[in-house]
Amino acid sequence: MTALTTPSEAPGAASAPADERLARTHPLVRLLRRPEMGALVAALAIFVYFSVATSAFLSPAGAATWLYSASLFGIMAVAVAMLMIGGEFDLSAGAMTGTTGLLVGAFTTQWGMNLWLAMLLALLIALSVGAFNGFLVVRTGIPSFIVTLGTFFILQGLNLAGTKLVTGQVAIQGMTLVPGFDAGKVIFGSTIPVAGVNLKVSVFWWLGITAVASWILLRTRYGNWIFAIGGQLQSAVQTGVPVKRTRIGLFMGTAAAGWLVGMLSLFDVATVQATTGIGQEFIYIICAVVGGCLLTGGYGSAIGAALGALIYGMILQGIVFAQWDNNWLKAFLGGMLLLAVLVNLSVRRQAGVRA
Amino acid sequence: MSAGVAAPILEVRGVGKVYGSVIALSGVSTSVGAGEVLCVLGDNGAGKSTLLKILAGVHPHSSGELLLDGRPEHFTGPRQALDAGIATVYQDLAIVALMPVWRNFFLGAELSAGFGPFSRLRVAEMRAITLEELGRMGIDLRDVDQPIGTLSGGERQSVAIARAIYFGARVVILDEPTSALGVKQAGVVLRYVAQARDHGLGVVFVTHNPHHAYPVGDRFLVLNRGASLGEFDKDGIKIDELTRLMAGGAELDSLARELERG
């Protein structure tokens, strides 16, 4: 037994090479390595640029506009980021914002259901669709990209066909006449003045959701499990993490976020288009990636995703204020995405992860 | 060297495993007690992994019996084996490369305070424990927040072993812990095996390298093609005999002669 392990050298043997080979990391360098740092720098640059280049951007009305835009994308991006850290995608997240709004609209305006009951029912339906997505992925091992692409098309079809069937039109209107609408508007559609800026209440929902998601990811057991499942599923299984439950929960999380955003837009404008949310599922993913999430899972942050959405909101409205052609937005977005992916790649390399 | 005749913690009697129509293991009996190192040796495809999976609760056995503290037991999953104090350090170490060392250390068994949905991780405590436990194994990490993927192979192995020991394991199963390591790193890991044994743990050391097994092992179970070729005490077998047995004895002799001539 003593042949290979002389007691005098063994303890030093493990630690000495580590000290020689690893350069000491400066606290500032470590701060820069946080997943959301790239997005923070980009957000500041974009903010400064549009503030200087346009007069409307920093005006109270202007700021309220891009913050509102960012808040709706931000709530979804944060939920999608949590799911992506867990190693999955949800392409049905965008259509879900439409489905939930349309359900509440149809239940109340067409069938006279109580508003709060209709909202609860829509939430339950959203959660079951999320659970269905999760269950299929966990049970069959089919990539979530495929499963949720399926649910995305189902929801898109149901939204359009269902709305036409029930109302004869492609939108639901007349929500203001529903009893209780004003009370609902206080929670989901009101405006709160802060320092001269009339902020939509959705901005506060966005901040709250980001804070809760950060807390879950960094300070609870679920957070640890989400990172582990997305980083190395097999290791999570071997260490006894309740893998199935956690993954299904994440899909239910994006569905619930879809419901929240559905309610926020419903009470803001009192109408719902049947096409609401369609085409936005990739924007949520892009916001999350720009915010530092790895497409392959296991790495990212909620604050980063929120910053990604802030960037998107600022560019979306900034381009309007600067009176550029709207189509530049897409080109810009693509460039940001590629840049972010390249930055994220170096993160993996540094941690010695095989691609 | 031998830890005397401690009552076995984990024992299998005539255990076997069938996957579909493939008999992966049949009629294997062995045991491990406190402060004892059982080496499971065999070439590729000998059934080492299958035996390991039965002991670790990953796949239930299909014949024979498994005894925990003398009582028959039928594990239905890894969590059950873990709760019974049987920890397995897998070849891939069950670590998540991108996660900090301390999060890996406590993965699946995180310390938290508060209750229900409002419980939070006891981060400072977990960091301190990780640092202390690794220090005890002679790994002096400056920063337990660095991703575990940045550590060397030997260090990762040590973190995995330290984790198994810390979480109250009574039996640690090591799956080929030295196969991917250099000579010096392998030496470090073997030292941890000896340390674990001295702490009173039962160690099951699965390897195909008799040179790594012999110095630390008390008993040697040699498997070949899913069956046992016998179990030997250290006094009862020499290292070259062990090597011969593993490689199919006569076959190795003829290979040696053939190579010498060439």
Coordinates of C-alpha atoms in Angstrom, one line a residue:
Chain A
M1 CA 0.0 0.0 0.0
T2 CA 2.8 2.4 0.7
A3 CA 4.5 1.9 -2.7
L4 CA 2.9 4.8 -4.5
T5 CA 2.0 7.1 -1.6
T6 CA 4.8 8.4 0.5
P7 CA 3.1 10.5 3.1
S8 CA 5.6 13.3 3.0
E9 CA 4.9 14.3 -0.6
A10 CA 1.2 13.6 -1.1
P11 CA -0.6 16.6 0.3
G12 CA 1.8 19.0 -1.4
A13 CA 1.6 17.2 -4.7
A14 CA -2.0 18.0 -5.3
S15 CA -1.9 21.7 -4.4
A16 CA 1.5 22.9 -5.6
P17 CA 1.0 22.6 -9.4
A18 CA -2.4 24.3 -9.1
D19 CA -0.7 27.4 -7.5
E20 CA 2.0 27.6 -10.1
R21 CA -0.2 27.2 -13.2
L22 CA -3.2 29.3 -12.4
A23 CA -2.7 33.0 -12.6
R24 CA -4.3 34.9 -9.8
T25 CA -7.6 36.5 -11.0
H26 CA -8.1 40.1 -10.3
P27 CA -11.6 40.8 -8.7
L28 CA -12.4 43.1 -11.7
V29 CA -11.6 40.3 -14.1
R30 CA -13.9 38.0 -12.2
L31 CA -16.6 40.6 -12.3
L32 CA -16.2 40.9 -16.1
R33 CA -16.6 37.1 -16.4
R34 CA -20.1 37.2 -15.0
P35 CA -22.6 36.1 -17.6
E36 CA -24.4 39.4 -17.8
M37 CA -21.4 41.7 -18.0
G38 CA -21.3 41.8 -21.8
A39 CA -25.0 42.7 -22.0
L40 CA -24.5 45.4 -19.4
V41 CA -21.7 47.1 -21.4
A42 CA -23.7 46.8 -24.6
A43 CA -26.9 48.2 -22.9
L44 CA -24.9 51.2 -21.6
A45 CA -23.4 51.9 -25.0
I46 CA -26.8 51.7 -26.8
F47 CA -28.4 53.9 -24.1
V48 CA -25.7 56.6 -24.5
Y49 CA -25.9 56.4 -28.3
F50 CA -29.6 56.9 -28.6
S51 CA -29.7 59.5 -25.8
V52 CA -27.2 61.6 -27.8
A53 CA -28.5 60.9 -31.3
T54 CA -32.2 61.5 -30.7
S55 CA -34.0 64.0 -28.5
A56 CA -37.0 61.8 -27.9
F57 CA -35.2 58.9 -26.4
L58 CA -34.5 60.5 -23.0
S59 CA -37.8 62.4 -22.8
P60 CA -40.2 61.1 -20.2
A61 CA -42.6 59.8 -22.8
G62 CA -39.8 58.2 -24.8
A63 CA -38.2 56.5 -21.9
A64 CA -41.7 55.1 -20.8
T65 CA -42.1 53.7 -24.3
W66 CA -38.8 51.7 -24.5
L67 CA -39.1 50.6 -21.0
Y68 CA -42.6 49.2 -21.6
S69 CA -41.4 47.4 -24.7
A70 CA -38.5 46.0 -22.8
S71 CA -40.6 44.9 -19.9
L72 CA -42.9 42.6 -22.0
F73 CA -40.0 41.0 -23.7
G74 CA -38.0 41.0 -20.5
I75 CA -40.6 38.9 -18.5
M76 CA -40.6 36.3 -21.2
A77 CA -36.8 36.4 -21.7
V78 CA -36.2 35.8 -18.0
A79 CA -38.5 32.7 -18.0
V80 CA -37.0 31.5 -21.2
A81 CA -33.5 32.0 -19.9
M82 CA -34.2 29.9 -16.8
L83 CA -35.5 27.1 -19.2
M84 CA -32.4 27.5 -21.4
I85 CA -30.1 27.3 -18.4
G86 CA -31.9 24.0 -17.8
G87 CA -30.9 23.0 -21.3
E88 CA -34.3 23.3 -23.1
F89 CA -36.1 25.6 -25.5
D90 CA -39.7 26.7 -25.6
L91 CA -40.9 27.9 -29.0
S92 CA -44.5 28.0 -27.9
A93 CA -43.8 30.8 -25.4
G94 CA -44.7 33.6 -27.9
A95 CA -48.0 32.1 -29.0
M96 CA -48.9 31.5 -25.4
T97 CA -49.0 35.2 -24.7
G98 CA -51.7 35.4 -27.4
T99 CA -53.6 32.3 -26.3
T100 CA -54.0 33.3 -22.7
G101 CA -55.2 36.8 -23.7
L102 CA -57.6 35.4 -26.3
L103 CA -59.0 32.8 -23.8
V104 CA -59.8 35.5 -21.2
G105 CA -61.3 37.7 -23.9
A106 CA -63.5 34.9 -25.2
F107 CA -64.5 33.7 -21.8
T108 CA -65.6 37.1 -20.7
T109 CA -66.9 39.0 -23.7
Q110 CA -68.5 36.0 -25.5
W111 CA -69.7 33.8 -22.7
G112 CA -70.0 36.3 -19.8
M113 CA -67.7 34.5 -17.5
N114 CA -66.5 36.3 -14.4
L115 CA -63.2 38.0 -15.3
W116 CA -61.1 36.6 -12.4
L117 CA -62.4 33.1 -13.0
A118 CA -61.5 33.5 -16.7
M119 CA -58.0 34.6 -15.8
L120 CA -57.5 31.7 -13.4
L121 CA -58.8 29.3 -16.0
A122 CA -56.5 30.7 -18.6
L123 CA -53.6 30.3 -16.2
L124 CA -54.5 26.7 -15.5
I125 CA -54.7 26.0 -19.2
A126 CA -51.3 27.7 -19.8
L127 CA -49.8 25.6 -17.0
S128 CA -51.2 22.4 -18.5
V129 CA -49.7 23.2 -21.9
G130 CA -46.4 23.9 -20.2
A131 CA -46.6 20.6 -18.3
F132 CA -47.5 18.8 -21.5
N133 CA -44.4 20.2 -23.2
G134 CA -42.3 19.2 -20.3
F135 CA -43.8 15.8 -19.9
L136 CA -43.3 14.9 -23.5
V137 CA -39.7 16.1 -23.4
V138 CA -38.8 14.2 -20.2
R139 CA -40.7 11.1 -21.1
T140 CA -39.7 10.6 -24.7
G141 CA -36.4 12.4 -24.9
I142 CA -37.5 14.2 -28.0
P143 CA -35.6 17.5 -28.2
S144 CA -37.7 20.3 -26.7
F145 CA -37.1 22.3 -29.9
I146 CA -39.3 19.8 -31.8
V147 CA -41.9 19.3 -29.1
T148 CA -42.5 23.0 -28.5
L149 CA -42.4 23.7 -32.3
G150 CA -45.4 21.4 -32.4
T151 CA -47.2 23.1 -29.6
F152 CA -46.3 26.5 -31.2
F153 CA -48.1 25.6 -34.4
I154 CA -51.1 24.1 -32.5
L155 CA -51.5 27.3 -30.5
Q156 CA -51.0 29.5 -33.5
G157 CA -53.7 27.6 -35.4
L158 CA -56.1 27.5 -32.4
N159 CA -55.6 31.2 -31.7
L160 CA -56.6 32.2 -35.3
A161 CA -59.2 29.6 -36.0
G162 CA -60.7 29.7 -32.5
T163 CA -61.0 33.5 -32.5
K164 CA -62.7 33.5 -35.9
L165 CA -65.0 30.8 -34.9
V166 CA -66.1 32.5 -31.7
T167 CA -66.1 36.2 -32.7
G168 CA -66.2 36.1 -36.5
Q169 CA -63.2 38.4 -36.5
V170 CA -59.5 38.1 -36.0
A171 CA -59.4 40.0 -32.7
I172 CA -61.3 40.2 -29.4
Q173 CA -62.6 43.6 -28.5
G174 CA -64.9 45.2 -26.0
M175 CA -62.9 44.2 -22.9
T176 CA -63.6 47.5 -21.2
L177 CA -67.2 46.6 -20.8
V178 CA -66.4 43.4 -18.8
P179 CA -67.2 43.8 -15.1
G180 CA -64.1 44.1 -13.0
F181 CA -61.9 45.3 -15.9
D182 CA -61.0 48.5 -14.1
A183 CA -59.8 46.5 -11.1
G184 CA -57.7 44.2 -13.3
K185 CA -56.3 47.3 -15.0
V186 CA -54.9 48.5 -11.7
I187 CA -52.8 45.3 -11.4
F188 CA -51.9 44.7 -15.0
G189 CA -52.5 47.9 -17.0
S190 CA -52.0 50.9 -14.8
T191 CA -49.3 53.6 -15.1
I192 CA -47.2 54.7 -12.1
P193 CA -45.3 58.0 -12.3
V194 CA -41.7 57.7 -11.1
A195 CA -39.6 60.9 -11.3
G196 CA -41.7 62.4 -14.0
V197 CA -41.8 59.3 -16.1
N198 CA -45.2 57.6 -16.4
L199 CA -44.0 54.0 -16.1
K200 CA -46.4 51.1 -17.1
V201 CA -46.9 48.7 -14.3
S202 CA -45.4 45.9 -16.4
V203 CA -42.0 47.5 -15.8
F204 CA -42.4 46.7 -12.1
W205 CA -43.6 43.1 -12.9
W206 CA -40.5 42.8 -15.1
L207 CA -38.2 44.0 -12.3
G208 CA -40.0 41.7 -9.8
I209 CA -39.8 38.7 -12.0
T210 CA -36.1 39.3 -12.7
A211 CA -35.4 39.5 -8.9
V212 CA -37.4 36.4 -8.1
A213 CA -35.7 34.4 -10.9
S214 CA -32.2 35.6 -9.8
W215 CA -33.1 34.5 -6.3
I216 CA -34.2 31.1 -7.5
L217 CA -31.2 30.5 -9.7
L218 CA -28.5 31.6 -7.3
R219 CA -29.9 31.1 -3.8
T220 CA -32.2 28.1 -3.8
R221 CA -31.8 24.3 -4.4
Y222 CA -33.9 24.5 -7.5
G223 CA -31.4 27.0 -9.0
N224 CA -28.6 24.6 -8.3
W225 CA -30.6 21.8 -9.9
I226 CA -31.4 23.9 -13.0
F227 CA -27.8 24.7 -13.7
A228 CA -26.8 21.0 -13.1
I229 CA -29.5 19.6 -15.4
G230 CA -28.6 22.0 -18.2
G231 CA -24.9 21.6 -17.7
Q232 CA -24.6 17.8 -17.4
L233 CA -27.9 15.9 -17.2
Q234 CA -26.2 12.6 -16.4
S235 CA -24.4 14.1 -13.4
A236 CA -27.6 15.6 -12.1
V237 CA -29.3 12.2 -12.3
Q238 CA -26.3 10.5 -10.6
T239 CA -26.3 12.9 -7.7
G240 CA -30.0 12.3 -7.0
V241 CA -31.4 15.6 -8.3
P242 CA -35.2 15.3 -9.0
V243 CA -34.6 15.9 -12.7
K244 CA -38.0 15.2 -14.2
R245 CA -39.9 17.4 -11.7
T246 CA -37.5 20.3 -12.2
R247 CA -37.6 20.2 -16.0
I248 CA -41.3 20.0 -16.2
G249 CA -41.5 22.9 -13.7
L250 CA -39.3 25.0 -16.0
F251 CA -41.7 24.5 -19.0
M252 CA -44.6 25.5 -16.7
G253 CA -42.6 28.6 -15.7
T254 CA -42.4 29.8 -19.3
A255 CA -46.1 29.1 -19.8
A256 CA -46.9 31.1 -16.7
A257 CA -44.8 34.0 -17.9
G258 CA -46.7 33.8 -21.2
W259 CA -49.9 34.1 -19.2
L260 CA -48.6 37.1 -17.3
V261 CA -47.5 38.9 -20.5
G262 CA -50.9 38.0 -22.0
M263 CA -52.7 39.7 -19.1
L264 CA -50.4 42.7 -19.2
S265 CA -51.1 43.4 -22.9
L266 CA -54.8 42.5 -22.5
F267 CA -55.3 45.1 -19.8
D268 CA -53.1 47.7 -21.5
V269 CA -55.0 47.9 -24.8
A270 CA -58.3 46.1 -24.0
T271 CA -58.1 44.2 -27.3
V272 CA -56.3 41.0 -28.3
Q273 CA -55.2 40.3 -31.8
A274 CA -55.3 36.6 -32.8
T275 CA -51.7 36.9 -34.0
T276 CA -50.3 38.3 -30.7
G277 CA -46.9 36.9 -29.8
I278 CA -46.3 34.9 -33.0
G279 CA -42.8 35.4 -34.2
Q280 CA -41.6 36.6 -30.8
E281 CA -40.4 33.2 -29.5
F282 CA -36.9 33.7 -31.1
I283 CA -36.6 37.2 -29.8
Y284 CA -36.9 35.8 -26.2
I285 CA -34.2 33.3 -27.0
I286 CA -32.0 36.0 -28.5
C287 CA -32.5 38.3 -25.5
A288 CA -31.4 35.4 -23.2
V289 CA -28.4 34.6 -25.3
V290 CA -27.3 38.3 -25.6
G291 CA -27.7 38.3 -21.8
G292 CA -25.1 35.5 -21.5
C293 CA -27.1 32.3 -21.7
L294 CA -25.4 29.4 -23.4
L295 CA -27.6 27.9 -26.2
T296 CA -26.3 24.5 -24.9
G297 CA -27.5 25.1 -21.4
G298 CA -25.9 25.2 -17.9
Y299 CA -24.9 28.8 -17.9
G300 CA -26.5 32.2 -17.9
S301 CA -28.4 34.6 -15.7
A302 CA -31.8 36.2 -15.2
I303 CA -30.4 39.6 -14.9
G304 CA -28.5 39.1 -18.2
A305 CA -31.8 38.1 -20.0
A306 CA -33.5 41.2 -18.5
L307 CA -30.6 43.3 -19.9
G308 CA -30.9 41.5 -23.3
A309 CA -34.6 42.5 -23.3
L310 CA -33.6 46.1 -22.3
I311 CA -31.2 46.2 -25.3
Y312 CA -34.0 45.0 -27.6
G313 CA -36.5 47.5 -26.3
M314 CA -34.1 50.4 -26.6
I315 CA -33.1 49.5 -30.2
L316 CA -36.7 48.8 -31.2
Q317 CA -37.8 52.2 -30.1
G318 CA -34.5 54.0 -30.6
I319 CA -34.7 53.2 -34.3
V320 CA -38.1 54.7 -34.5
F321 CA -37.0 57.9 -32.7
A322 CA -34.0 58.2 -35.0
Q323 CA -36.4 57.8 -38.0
W324 CA -34.4 55.0 -39.5
D325 CA -35.8 52.2 -41.6
N326 CA -37.3 49.8 -39.2
N327 CA -35.7 46.8 -40.9
W328 CA -32.3 47.8 -39.5
L329 CA -33.6 46.2 -36.3
K330 CA -33.4 42.7 -37.6
A331 CA -29.8 43.2 -39.0
F332 CA -28.7 44.7 -35.7
L333 CA -30.3 41.8 -33.8
G334 CA -28.6 39.2 -35.9
G335 CA -25.2 40.9 -35.3
M336 CA -25.8 41.1 -31.6
L337 CA -26.7 37.5 -31.5
L338 CA -23.5 36.3 -33.3
L339 CA -21.4 38.5 -31.1
A340 CA -23.0 37.2 -28.0
V341 CA -22.6 33.6 -29.1
L342 CA -18.9 34.2 -29.8
V343 CA -18.4 35.7 -26.3
N344 CA -20.3 32.8 -24.7
L345 CA -18.1 30.3 -26.6
S346 CA -15.0 31.6 -24.8
V347 CA -16.7 31.1 -21.5
R348 CA -17.1 27.4 -22.2
R349 CA -13.5 27.2 -23.4
Q350 CA -12.3 28.8 -20.2
A351 CA -14.1 26.3 -18.0
G352 CA -12.6 23.5 -20.0
V353 CA -15.9 22.2 -21.3
R354 CA -15.8 20.0 -24.4
A355 CA -18.1 21.4 -27.0
Chain B
M1 CA -2.8 -4.5 6.4
S2 CA -6.0 -6.5 6.5
A3 CA -8.7 -4.8 8.7
G4 CA -9.6 -8.1 10.4
V5 CA -13.0 -9.7 10.0
A6 CA -15.4 -6.8 10.2
A7 CA -19.0 -7.7 9.5
P8 CA -19.7 -6.9 5.9
I9 CA -21.7 -3.7 5.2
L10 CA -22.5 -4.6 1.7
E11 CA -22.6 -8.2 0.4
V12 CA -23.8 -9.9 -2.7
R13 CA -24.5 -13.6 -3.0
G14 CA -24.7 -15.3 -6.4
V15 CA -25.8 -12.0 -7.9
G16 CA -26.6 -11.8 -11.6
K17 CA -27.9 -9.4 -14.2
V18 CA -29.6 -10.0 -17.5
Y19 CA -30.1 -7.3 -20.1
G20 CA -32.7 -8.6 -22.5
S21 CA -31.0 -11.8 -23.8
V22 CA -27.5 -10.8 -22.7
I23 CA -26.2 -12.3 -19.5
A24 CA -24.0 -9.5 -18.3
L25 CA -23.2 -11.0 -14.9
S26 CA -24.0 -14.3 -13.2
G27 CA -23.3 -15.9 -9.9
V28 CA -21.0 -13.4 -8.4
S29 CA -20.5 -13.3 -4.6
T30 CA -18.4 -10.8 -2.6
S31 CA -18.6 -8.4 0.3
V32 CA -17.0 -5.3 1.7
G33 CA -16.7 -4.3 5.4
A34 CA -15.6 -1.2 7.2
G35 CA -12.0 -0.2 6.8
E36 CA -11.6 -2.7 3.9
V37 CA -10.6 -2.2 0.3
L38 CA -12.2 -4.6 -2.2
C39 CA -10.7 -4.4 -5.6
V40 CA -12.9 -5.5 -8.5
L41 CA -10.6 -6.4 -11.4
G42 CA -11.3 -7.5 -14.9
D43 CA -10.6 -6.7 -18.6
N44 CA -13.0 -4.7 -20.7
G45 CA -16.4 -6.3 -20.8
A46 CA -15.7 -8.5 -17.8
G47 CA -18.8 -7.3 -15.9
K48 CA -17.2 -4.8 -13.6
S49 CA -19.6 -2.0 -14.6
T50 CA -22.6 -4.2 -14.2
L51 CA -21.6 -5.2 -10.7
L52 CA -20.9 -1.6 -9.9
K53 CA -24.4 -0.6 -11.1
I54 CA -26.0 -3.2 -9.0
L55 CA -24.1 -2.1 -5.9
A56 CA -24.9 1.6 -6.6
G57 CA -28.6 1.0 -7.2
V58 CA -28.5 2.1 -10.8
H59 CA -29.8 -1.2 -12.2
P60 CA -31.5 -3.7 -9.9
H61 CA -30.1 -7.2 -10.0
S62 CA -32.1 -9.9 -11.7
S63 CA -30.9 -12.9 -9.7
G64 CA -29.1 -13.7 -6.4
E65 CA -29.3 -11.4 -3.5
L66 CA -27.9 -8.2 -2.2
L67 CA -27.5 -7.7 1.6
L68 CA -27.1 -4.5 3.4
D69 CA -25.9 -5.0 7.0
G70 CA -26.9 -8.6 6.6
R71 CA -30.5 -7.8 5.5
P72 CA -31.7 -8.4 2.0
E73 CA -32.2 -5.2 0.0
H74 CA -33.4 -4.4 -3.5
F75 CA -32.3 -0.9 -4.6
T76 CA -34.7 0.8 -6.9
G77 CA -32.6 3.9 -7.7
P78 CA -29.3 5.6 -6.9
R79 CA -30.9 7.9 -4.3
Q80 CA -31.9 4.8 -2.2
A81 CA -28.3 3.5 -2.3
L82 CA -27.0 7.0 -1.4
D83 CA -29.4 7.2 1.6
A84 CA -28.1 3.8 2.7
G85 CA -24.6 5.3 2.8
I86 CA -23.3 3.8 -0.5
A87 CA -21.7 6.5 -2.5
T88 CA -20.4 6.0 -6.0
V89 CA -17.7 8.0 -7.7
Y90 CA -18.4 7.4 -11.3
Q91 CA -15.9 7.5 -14.1
D92 CA -17.3 10.7 -15.3
L93 CA -17.3 11.9 -11.7
A94 CA -20.9 13.2 -11.8
I95 CA -19.7 16.7 -11.8
V96 CA -21.0 19.7 -13.8
A97 CA -18.0 21.4 -15.4
L98 CA -19.4 24.9 -15.6
M99 CA -20.6 25.0 -12.0
P100 CA -18.5 26.3 -9.1
V101 CA -16.6 23.7 -7.0
W102 CA -18.8 24.3 -4.0
R103 CA -22.0 23.9 -5.9
N104 CA -20.7 20.6 -7.3
F105 CA -19.7 19.5 -3.9
F106 CA -23.2 19.9 -2.5
L107 CA -25.2 19.1 -5.7
G108 CA -28.3 17.2 -4.9
A109 CA -27.7 17.6 -1.1
E110 CA -27.6 21.3 -0.8
L111 CA -27.8 22.9 2.7
S112 CA -30.7 25.3 3.0
A113 CA -32.5 27.3 5.7
G114 CA -36.1 28.3 6.0
F115 CA -38.9 26.1 4.8
G116 CA -41.0 25.4 1.8
P117 CA -40.7 27.7 -1.3
F118 CA -38.9 30.3 0.8
S119 CA -35.9 28.2 1.8
R120 CA -32.6 29.6 0.8
L121 CA -29.1 28.1 0.3
R122 CA -26.6 28.4 3.2
V123 CA -24.0 29.6 0.8
A124 CA -21.3 30.8 3.2
E125 CA -21.5 27.6 5.1
M126 CA -21.3 25.4 2.0
R127 CA -18.2 27.3 0.7
A128 CA -16.5 26.9 4.1
I129 CA -17.2 23.2 4.3
T130 CA -16.0 22.6 0.8
L131 CA -12.8 24.4 1.4
E132 CA -12.2 22.6 4.6
E133 CA -13.1 19.1 3.3
L134 CA -10.9 19.6 0.3
G135 CA -8.1 20.9 2.5
R136 CA -8.4 17.7 4.5
M137 CA -7.6 15.8 1.3
G138 CA -4.6 18.0 0.6
I139 CA -6.2 20.1 -2.1
D140 CA -5.7 23.7 -1.3
L141 CA -8.1 25.7 -3.5
R142 CA -7.8 29.4 -3.4
D143 CA -11.3 29.9 -4.7
V144 CA -14.1 27.4 -4.4
D145 CA -16.1 29.6 -6.8
Q146 CA -14.1 28.6 -9.8
P147 CA -15.8 26.3 -12.2
I148 CA -14.9 22.7 -11.4
G149 CA -14.0 22.3 -15.1
T150 CA -10.9 24.5 -14.5
L151 CA -9.4 21.9 -12.1
S152 CA -7.0 19.2 -13.2
G153 CA -8.2 15.6 -13.6
G154 CA -6.7 14.4 -10.3
E155 CA -8.2 17.4 -8.4
R156 CA -11.7 16.7 -9.9
Q157 CA -11.4 13.1 -8.8
S158 CA -10.4 14.2 -5.3
V159 CA -13.4 16.5 -5.1
A160 CA -15.7 13.7 -6.1
I161 CA -14.1 11.4 -3.5
A162 CA -14.2 14.0 -0.8
R163 CA -17.8 14.6 -1.6
A164 CA -18.7 11.0 -1.2
I165 CA -16.8 10.7 2.1
Y166 CA -18.3 13.9 3.5
F167 CA -21.9 12.8 2.8
G168 CA -21.7 10.1 5.3
A169 CA -20.8 7.3 3.0
R170 CA -20.1 4.0 4.7
V171 CA -19.1 2.4 1.4
V172 CA -17.4 4.3 -1.4
I173 CA -17.5 2.7 -4.8
L174 CA -14.8 4.1 -7.2
D175 CA -15.2 3.4 -10.9
E176 CA -11.9 3.3 -12.7
P177 CA -10.6 6.3 -10.7
T178 CA -7.1 6.1 -12.0
S179 CA -7.6 5.1 -15.6
A180 CA -7.4 8.6 -17.1
L181 CA -4.7 9.9 -14.8
G182 CA -0.9 10.3 -15.1
V183 CA 1.4 8.4 -12.8
K184 CA 1.7 11.1 -10.1
Q185 CA -2.0 11.9 -10.2
A186 CA -2.9 8.3 -9.9
G187 CA -0.7 8.1 -6.9
V188 CA -2.5 10.9 -5.2
V189 CA -5.9 9.2 -5.8
L190 CA -4.6 5.9 -4.4
R191 CA -3.5 7.8 -1.3
Y192 CA -7.1 9.0 -0.9
V193 CA -8.3 5.4 -1.2
A194 CA -6.0 4.5 1.6
Q195 CA -7.2 7.5 3.6
A196 CA -10.9 6.6 3.1
R197 CA -10.1 3.1 4.3
D198 CA -8.3 4.5 7.4
H199 CA -11.4 6.6 8.1
G200 CA -13.2 3.3 8.5
L201 CA -15.0 3.3 5.1
G202 CA -15.5 0.3 3.0
V203 CA -14.0 0.9 -0.4
V204 CA -14.9 -0.9 -3.6
F205 CA -12.2 -0.1 -6.1
V206 CA -13.1 -1.0 -9.7
T207 CA -10.2 -1.0 -12.1
H208 CA -8.5 -2.9 -14.9
N209 CA -5.0 -2.0 -13.6
P210 CA -3.6 -4.5 -11.1
H211 CA -0.6 -2.3 -10.5
H212 CA -3.0 0.3 -9.0
A213 CA -5.2 -2.2 -7.2
Y214 CA -2.5 -4.3 -5.6
P215 CA -0.9 -1.7 -3.3
V216 CA -4.2 -0.5 -1.7
G217 CA -6.3 -3.6 -1.9
D218 CA -7.1 -6.1 0.9
R219 CA -9.1 -8.5 -1.3
F220 CA -9.3 -8.9 -5.0
L221 CA -12.3 -10.1 -7.0
V222 CA -11.4 -11.0 -10.5
L223 CA -14.1 -11.1 -13.1
N224 CA -14.0 -12.5 -16.6
R225 CA -16.9 -12.6 -19.2
G226 CA -19.5 -11.9 -16.5
A227 CA -18.4 -14.5 -14.1
S228 CA -16.1 -14.6 -11.1
L229 CA -12.6 -16.2 -11.5
G230 CA -12.3 -16.1 -7.7
E231 CA -11.7 -13.8 -4.8
F232 CA -8.3 -13.6 -3.2
D233 CA -6.8 -12.2 -0.1
K234 CA -3.7 -10.2 -0.5
D235 CA -1.6 -12.9 1.3
G236 CA -3.0 -15.4 -1.1
I237 CA -1.9 -13.9 -4.4
K238 CA 1.1 -12.1 -5.9
I239 CA 0.7 -9.2 -8.3
D240 CA 2.0 -11.1 -11.4
E241 CA -0.4 -13.9 -10.7
L242 CA -3.2 -11.3 -10.5
T243 CA -2.2 -9.8 -13.8
R244 CA -2.0 -13.2 -15.4
L245 CA -5.4 -14.2 -14.1
M246 CA -7.0 -11.0 -15.4
A247 CA -5.7 -11.2 -18.8
G248 CA -6.6 -14.8 -19.2
G249 CA -3.3 -16.3 -18.0
A250 CA -2.0 -18.6 -20.7
E251 CA -3.1 -16.1 -23.4
L252 CA -0.8 -13.5 -22.0
D253 CA 2.1 -15.9 -21.7
S254 CA 1.8 -16.8 -25.4
L255 CA 1.5 -13.2 -26.3
A256 CA 4.6 -12.4 -24.3
R257 CA 6.6 -15.1 -26.1
E258 CA 5.3 -14.0 -29.5
L259 CA 6.3 -10.4 -28.9
E260 CA 9.7 -11.3 -27.6
R261 CA 10.5 -13.3 -30.7
G262 CA 9.5 -10.4 -32.9

